[in-house]
Amino acid sequence: MLLGVNIDHVATLRQARGTRFPSPIEAALVAETSGADLITLHLREDRRHIQDHDVDAMRATIKTRMNLEMALTDEMLANALRVKPEDVCLVPEKREEVTTEGGLDVIRYFDEVREFTRQLTDAGIRVSIFIDPDVKQIQAAWDAGARVIELHTGAYAHADFQHEAQQVELSRIREAAVFGDHLGMVVNAGHGLNYHNVKPIAAIQEIAELNIGHALVSHALMVGFASAVREMKALMIEGRQGL
């Protein structure tokens, strides 16, 4: 199972004071040497954390794989076609939200998703869609040309300490992963995952990759970034092995 380390909130801390530190680039390099398989970052329209220069520097520096999250806007499409990351993940975005609140409604925005997917794929960029664990949305993503999805695990994560509700959400994720895998898609997952709830998600064999940010960056304040990445990767491996 692959671990994508989202370094957005390293930039959040930097932007709180408008300084040059802490460096998202430095965090990405530490993550790579500590077991991260890819680096995920989200260039939002309001530039609340990651900045354009971060994306350019990251593209030139990291040795693994860049997963660039972006909204369905012409500005972000042009930027992705210029930067050419290995992966682009299409996500919904609202300026008033604290963080991404749910998956992209592919059915509603089908034509836009299909066109963005076509242009990015033609440029040699693998396209993923951040999507709720819903078979109709997954089918729409496939029909739009996407061959990778990232299942939104927020509802599962927010059900912490509510065992029955969490098991319901876990079942939804498992069924969605099986459906996507049956279609021939690469199935990833992420959002709200932490050191206490990651193992059951990692145990789902159809899920290939987890993208984790806030919990990891928060834990890094206490134990250091390298240790935080190593601990998360170890938990994922244990979960996959049923330990």
mmCIF file of C-alpha atoms in Angstrom:
data_model
loop_
_atom_site.group_PDB
_atom_site.id
_atom_site.type_symbol
_atom_site.label_atom_id
_atom_site.label_comp_id
_atom_site.label_asym_id
_atom_site.label_seq_id
_atom_site.Cartn_x
_atom_site.Cartn_y
_atom_site.Cartn_z
ATOM 1 C CA MET A 1 0.000 0.000 0.000
ATOM 2 C CA LEU A 2 1.294 3.444 -0.960
ATOM 3 C CA LEU A 3 1.372 6.492 1.309
ATOM 4 C CA GLY A 4 0.844 9.933 -0.157
ATOM 5 C CA VAL A 5 1.912 12.624 2.307
ATOM 6 C CA ASN A 6 -0.110 15.813 1.920
ATOM 7 C CA ILE A 7 2.098 18.764 2.896
ATOM 8 C CA ASP A 8 -0.584 21.493 2.636
ATOM 9 C CA HIS A 9 -0.663 22.195 6.357
ATOM 10 C CA VAL A 10 3.060 22.771 6.547
ATOM 11 C CA ALA A 11 2.274 25.698 4.251
ATOM 12 C CA THR A 12 -0.710 26.626 6.458
ATOM 13 C CA LEU A 13 1.664 27.176 9.379
ATOM 14 C CA ARG A 14 4.018 29.215 7.197
ATOM 15 C CA GLN A 15 1.223 31.412 5.850
ATOM 16 C CA ALA A 16 -0.020 32.157 9.383
ATOM 17 C CA ARG A 17 2.930 34.546 9.738
ATOM 18 C CA GLY A 18 3.827 35.102 6.095
ATOM 19 C CA THR A 19 7.366 33.869 6.677
ATOM 20 C CA ARG A 20 9.586 31.606 4.608
ATOM 21 C CA PHE A 21 9.367 28.757 7.095
ATOM 22 C CA PRO A 22 8.442 26.023 7.705
ATOM 23 C CA SER A 23 9.241 24.875 4.199
ATOM 24 C CA PRO A 24 6.797 22.531 2.437
ATOM 25 C CA ILE A 25 9.669 21.500 0.181
ATOM 26 C CA GLU A 26 11.821 20.459 3.121
ATOM 27 C CA ALA A 27 8.877 18.566 4.596
ATOM 28 C CA ALA A 28 8.336 16.758 1.296
ATOM 29 C CA LEU A 29 11.975 15.686 1.123
ATOM 30 C CA VAL A 30 11.912 14.401 4.704
ATOM 31 C CA ALA A 31 8.688 12.549 3.925
ATOM 32 C CA GLU A 32 10.259 10.898 0.900
ATOM 33 C CA THR A 33 13.300 9.684 2.824
ATOM 34 C CA SER A 34 11.019 8.395 5.610
ATOM 35 C CA GLY A 35 8.797 6.172 3.497
ATOM 36 C CA ALA A 36 6.371 8.378 1.567
ATOM 37 C CA ASP A 37 5.636 7.053 -1.906
ATOM 38 C CA LEU A 38 4.307 10.326 -3.291
ATOM 39 C CA ILE A 39 3.726 13.933 -2.282
ATOM 40 C CA THR A 40 0.231 15.415 -2.425
ATOM 41 C CA LEU A 41 -0.515 19.140 -2.449
ATOM 42 C CA HIS A 42 -3.585 21.230 -3.195
ATOM 43 C CA LEU A 43 -3.211 24.586 -4.944
ATOM 44 C CA ARG A 44 -6.460 26.231 -3.935
ATOM 45 C CA GLU A 45 -7.971 29.200 -5.774
ATOM 46 C CA ASP A 46 -7.590 31.421 -2.691
ATOM 47 C CA ARG A 47 -3.961 30.301 -2.138
ATOM 48 C CA ARG A 48 -4.665 29.790 1.583
ATOM 49 C CA HIS A 49 -1.704 27.446 2.011
ATOM 50 C CA ILE A 50 0.208 26.149 -1.021
ATOM 51 C CA GLN A 51 1.461 28.908 -3.328
ATOM 52 C CA ASP A 52 2.322 28.779 -7.017
ATOM 53 C CA HIS A 53 6.040 28.895 -6.288
ATOM 54 C CA ASP A 54 5.637 25.867 -3.998
ATOM 55 C CA VAL A 55 4.222 23.838 -6.870
ATOM 56 C CA ASP A 56 7.059 24.804 -9.187
ATOM 57 C CA ALA A 57 9.721 24.109 -6.563
ATOM 58 C CA MET A 58 8.119 20.801 -5.647
ATOM 59 C CA ARG A 59 8.017 19.709 -9.277
ATOM 60 C CA ALA A 60 11.737 20.389 -9.638
ATOM 61 C CA THR A 61 12.791 18.862 -6.330
ATOM 62 C CA ILE A 62 10.918 15.737 -5.242
ATOM 63 C CA LYS A 63 12.095 12.315 -6.392
ATOM 64 C CA THR A 64 8.889 10.306 -5.993
ATOM 65 C CA ARG A 65 5.606 11.415 -7.550
ATOM 66 C CA MET A 66 3.590 14.643 -7.404
ATOM 67 C CA ASN A 67 -0.153 14.386 -6.883
ATOM 68 C CA LEU A 68 -1.609 17.852 -7.531
ATOM 69 C CA GLU A 69 -5.147 18.408 -6.266
ATOM 70 C CA MET A 70 -7.109 21.030 -8.186
ATOM 71 C CA ALA A 71 -10.574 22.431 -8.758
ATOM 72 C CA LEU A 72 -12.461 22.362 -12.042
ATOM 73 C CA THR A 73 -11.380 25.812 -13.198
ATOM 74 C CA ASP A 74 -9.657 27.034 -16.344
ATOM 75 C CA GLU A 75 -6.892 28.616 -14.253
ATOM 76 C CA MET A 76 -6.065 25.346 -12.533
ATOM 77 C CA LEU A 77 -6.252 23.371 -15.757
ATOM 78 C CA ALA A 78 -3.786 25.719 -17.443
ATOM 79 C CA ASN A 79 -1.486 25.510 -14.430
ATOM 80 C CA ALA A 80 -1.556 21.702 -14.386
ATOM 81 C CA LEU A 81 -0.838 21.518 -18.112
ATOM 82 C CA ARG A 82 2.145 23.816 -17.532
ATOM 83 C CA VAL A 83 3.549 22.013 -14.474
ATOM 84 C CA LYS A 84 2.737 18.489 -15.694
ATOM 85 C CA PRO A 85 2.673 16.552 -12.417
ATOM 86 C CA GLU A 86 2.510 12.785 -12.618
ATOM 87 C CA ASP A 87 -1.003 12.856 -11.161
ATOM 88 C CA VAL A 88 -3.842 15.348 -10.924
ATOM 89 C CA CYS A 89 -6.741 14.773 -8.544
ATOM 90 C CA LEU A 90 -9.896 16.705 -9.404
ATOM 91 C CA VAL A 91 -11.603 17.934 -6.229
ATOM 92 C CA PRO A 92 -14.552 20.162 -5.349
ATOM 93 C CA GLU A 93 -13.681 23.511 -3.840
ATOM 94 C CA LYS A 94 -15.622 26.222 -2.002
ATOM 95 C CA ARG A 95 -13.908 29.287 -0.601
ATOM 96 C CA GLU A 96 -15.985 29.298 2.584
ATOM 97 C CA GLU A 97 -15.091 25.720 3.570
ATOM 98 C CA VAL A 98 -12.347 24.966 6.081
ATOM 99 C CA THR A 99 -11.284 21.916 4.082
ATOM 100 C CA THR A 100 -12.791 19.820 1.310
ATOM 101 C CA GLU A 101 -16.224 18.778 2.582
ATOM 102 C CA GLY A 102 -17.082 15.956 0.209
ATOM 103 C CA GLY A 103 -16.410 14.268 -3.073
ATOM 104 C CA LEU A 104 -16.775 15.865 -6.477
ATOM 105 C CA ASP A 105 -20.269 15.480 -7.935
ATOM 106 C CA VAL A 106 -19.221 13.882 -11.206
ATOM 107 C CA ILE A 107 -22.806 13.324 -12.336
ATOM 108 C CA ARG A 108 -23.616 17.025 -12.024
ATOM 109 C CA TYR A 109 -20.390 18.218 -13.639
ATOM 110 C CA PHE A 110 -19.989 15.319 -16.037
ATOM 111 C CA ASP A 111 -19.179 17.340 -19.170
ATOM 112 C CA GLU A 112 -16.552 19.446 -17.387
ATOM 113 C CA VAL A 113 -14.974 16.402 -15.744
ATOM 114 C CA ARG A 114 -14.825 14.570 -19.063
ATOM 115 C CA GLU A 115 -13.192 17.522 -20.842
ATOM 116 C CA PHE A 116 -10.643 18.150 -18.070
ATOM 117 C CA THR A 117 -9.852 14.442 -17.979
ATOM 118 C CA ARG A 118 -9.339 14.350 -21.723
ATOM 119 C CA GLN A 119 -6.985 17.331 -21.802
ATOM 120 C CA LEU A 120 -4.936 16.176 -18.827
ATOM 121 C CA THR A 121 -4.709 12.600 -20.092
ATOM 122 C CA ASP A 122 -3.646 13.806 -23.542
ATOM 123 C CA ALA A 123 -0.832 15.707 -21.791
ATOM 124 C CA GLY A 124 0.404 12.497 -20.179
ATOM 125 C CA ILE A 125 -1.015 13.242 -16.724
ATOM 126 C CA ARG A 126 -2.863 10.515 -14.840
ATOM 127 C CA VAL A 127 -6.244 11.787 -13.660
ATOM 128 C CA SER A 128 -7.875 10.856 -10.370
ATOM 129 C CA ILE A 129 -11.224 12.055 -9.078
ATOM 130 C CA PHE A 130 -11.886 12.679 -5.385
ATOM 131 C CA ILE A 131 -15.280 11.067 -4.975
ATOM 132 C CA ASP A 132 -17.758 9.910 -2.368
ATOM 133 C CA PRO A 133 -18.037 6.101 -1.929
ATOM 134 C CA ASP A 134 -21.087 5.918 -4.186
ATOM 135 C CA VAL A 135 -21.315 3.465 -7.083
ATOM 136 C CA LYS A 136 -23.244 5.878 -9.318
ATOM 137 C CA GLN A 137 -20.553 8.529 -8.934
ATOM 138 C CA ILE A 138 -17.830 5.953 -9.536
ATOM 139 C CA GLN A 139 -19.559 4.766 -12.706
ATOM 140 C CA ALA A 140 -19.824 8.380 -13.875
ATOM 141 C CA ALA A 141 -16.098 8.875 -13.228
ATOM 142 C CA TRP A 142 -15.332 5.822 -15.347
ATOM 143 C CA ASP A 143 -17.650 7.045 -18.109
ATOM 144 C CA ALA A 144 -15.904 10.432 -18.018
ATOM 145 C CA GLY A 145 -12.593 8.736 -18.780
ATOM 146 C CA ALA A 146 -10.982 8.657 -15.332
ATOM 147 C CA ARG A 147 -9.166 5.461 -14.470
ATOM 148 C CA VAL A 148 -8.242 6.427 -10.907
ATOM 149 C CA ILE A 149 -10.495 7.468 -8.031
ATOM 150 C CA GLU A 150 -9.787 8.602 -4.491
ATOM 151 C CA LEU A 151 -12.597 7.634 -2.148
ATOM 152 C CA HIS A 152 -13.596 10.335 0.320
ATOM 153 C CA THR A 153 -13.212 8.826 3.808
ATOM 154 C CA GLY A 154 -14.459 11.890 5.699
ATOM 155 C CA ALA A 155 -17.762 10.417 6.871
ATOM 156 C CA TYR A 156 -15.917 7.364 8.189
ATOM 157 C CA ALA A 157 -13.341 9.520 9.968
ATOM 158 C CA HIS A 158 -15.947 11.846 11.486
ATOM 159 C CA ALA A 159 -17.744 8.842 12.958
ATOM 160 C CA ASP A 160 -14.873 8.306 15.423
ATOM 161 C CA PHE A 161 -16.133 6.913 18.746
ATOM 162 C CA GLN A 162 -19.487 5.983 17.122
ATOM 163 C CA HIS A 163 -18.772 2.358 16.385
ATOM 164 C CA GLU A 164 -21.993 1.466 14.565
ATOM 165 C CA ALA A 165 -21.949 4.556 12.357
ATOM 166 C CA GLN A 166 -18.283 4.048 11.581
ATOM 167 C CA GLN A 167 -18.871 0.429 10.571
ATOM 168 C CA VAL A 168 -21.641 1.547 8.203
ATOM 169 C CA GLU A 169 -19.281 4.033 6.551
ATOM 170 C CA LEU A 170 -16.500 1.447 6.427
ATOM 171 C CA SER A 171 -18.838 -0.929 4.601
ATOM 172 C CA ARG A 172 -19.706 1.807 2.094
ATOM 173 C CA ILE A 173 -16.021 2.400 1.410
ATOM 174 C CA ARG A 174 -15.322 -1.311 1.065
ATOM 175 C CA GLU A 175 -18.207 -1.818 -1.383
ATOM 176 C CA ALA A 176 -17.178 1.230 -3.405
ATOM 177 C CA ALA A 177 -13.579 0.009 -3.566
ATOM 178 C CA VAL A 178 -14.705 -3.400 -4.811
ATOM 179 C CA PHE A 179 -16.936 -1.778 -7.443
ATOM 180 C CA GLY A 180 -14.171 0.526 -8.686
ATOM 181 C CA ASP A 181 -11.675 -2.320 -8.771
ATOM 182 C CA HIS A 182 -14.177 -4.449 -10.725
ATOM 183 C CA LEU A 183 -14.432 -1.681 -13.342
ATOM 184 C CA GLY A 184 -10.662 -1.769 -13.703
ATOM 185 C CA MET A 185 -9.933 1.456 -11.819
ATOM 186 C CA VAL A 186 -7.083 2.181 -9.430
ATOM 187 C CA VAL A 187 -8.777 2.908 -6.107
ATOM 188 C CA ASN A 188 -7.172 5.273 -3.584
ATOM 189 C CA ALA A 189 -8.623 6.851 -0.449
ATOM 190 C CA GLY A 190 -8.169 9.751 1.917
ATOM 191 C CA HIS A 191 -9.547 12.556 4.094
ATOM 192 C CA GLY A 192 -9.648 12.647 7.869
ATOM 193 C CA LEU A 193 -7.539 9.516 8.278
ATOM 194 C CA ASN A 194 -5.361 9.432 11.397
ATOM 195 C CA TYR A 195 -3.260 7.124 13.533
ATOM 196 C CA HIS A 196 -6.333 5.662 15.253
ATOM 197 C CA ASN A 197 -8.608 4.943 12.292
ATOM 198 C CA VAL A 198 -6.287 4.140 9.389
ATOM 199 C CA LYS A 199 -5.897 0.383 9.904
ATOM 200 C CA PRO A 200 -9.426 -0.707 8.853
ATOM 201 C CA ILE A 201 -9.095 1.342 5.659
ATOM 202 C CA ALA A 202 -5.628 -0.077 4.979
ATOM 203 C CA ALA A 203 -7.095 -3.565 5.359
ATOM 204 C CA ILE A 204 -9.274 -3.095 2.252
ATOM 205 C CA GLN A 205 -7.244 -4.955 -0.358
ATOM 206 C CA GLU A 206 -8.718 -3.065 -3.338
ATOM 207 C CA ILE A 207 -7.355 0.270 -2.070
ATOM 208 C CA ALA A 208 -3.896 0.977 -3.464
ATOM 209 C CA GLU A 209 -2.949 4.297 -1.876
ATOM 210 C CA LEU A 210 -3.850 6.529 1.054
ATOM 211 C CA ASN A 211 -3.344 10.296 1.065
ATOM 212 C CA ILE A 212 -2.920 11.712 4.571
ATOM 213 C CA GLY A 213 -2.051 15.230 5.661
ATOM 214 C CA HIS A 214 -3.529 17.019 8.661
ATOM 215 C CA ALA A 215 -3.130 14.209 11.196
ATOM 216 C CA LEU A 216 0.399 13.522 10.039
ATOM 217 C CA VAL A 217 1.509 17.164 10.159
ATOM 218 C CA SER A 218 -0.124 17.570 13.574
ATOM 219 C CA HIS A 219 1.668 14.503 14.967
ATOM 220 C CA ALA A 220 4.929 15.759 13.474
ATOM 221 C CA LEU A 221 4.800 18.745 15.844
ATOM 222 C CA MET A 222 5.267 16.272 18.694
ATOM 223 C CA VAL A 223 7.567 13.621 17.262
ATOM 224 C CA GLY A 224 9.158 15.156 14.174
ATOM 225 C CA PHE A 225 8.205 14.790 10.537
ATOM 226 C CA ALA A 226 10.315 11.734 9.808
ATOM 227 C CA SER A 227 8.913 9.792 12.754
ATOM 228 C CA ALA A 228 5.343 10.820 11.911
ATOM 229 C CA VAL A 229 5.699 9.481 8.365
ATOM 230 C CA ARG A 230 7.364 6.249 9.496
ATOM 231 C CA GLU A 231 4.686 5.606 12.147
ATOM 232 C CA MET A 232 1.852 6.127 9.670
ATOM 233 C CA LYS A 233 3.438 3.872 7.061
ATOM 234 C CA ALA A 234 3.945 1.156 9.698
ATOM 235 C CA LEU A 235 0.285 1.343 10.736
ATOM 236 C CA MET A 236 -0.815 1.054 7.116
ATOM 237 C CA ILE A 237 1.331 -2.028 6.598
ATOM 238 C CA GLU A 238 -0.014 -3.604 9.797
ATOM 239 C CA GLY A 239 -3.563 -2.879 8.704
ATOM 240 C CA ARG A 240 -2.965 -4.418 5.287
ATOM 241 C CA GLN A 241 -1.520 -7.525 6.899
ATOM 242 C CA GLY A 242 -4.403 -7.801 9.339
ATOM 243 C CA LEU A 243 -2.258 -7.180 12.420
#
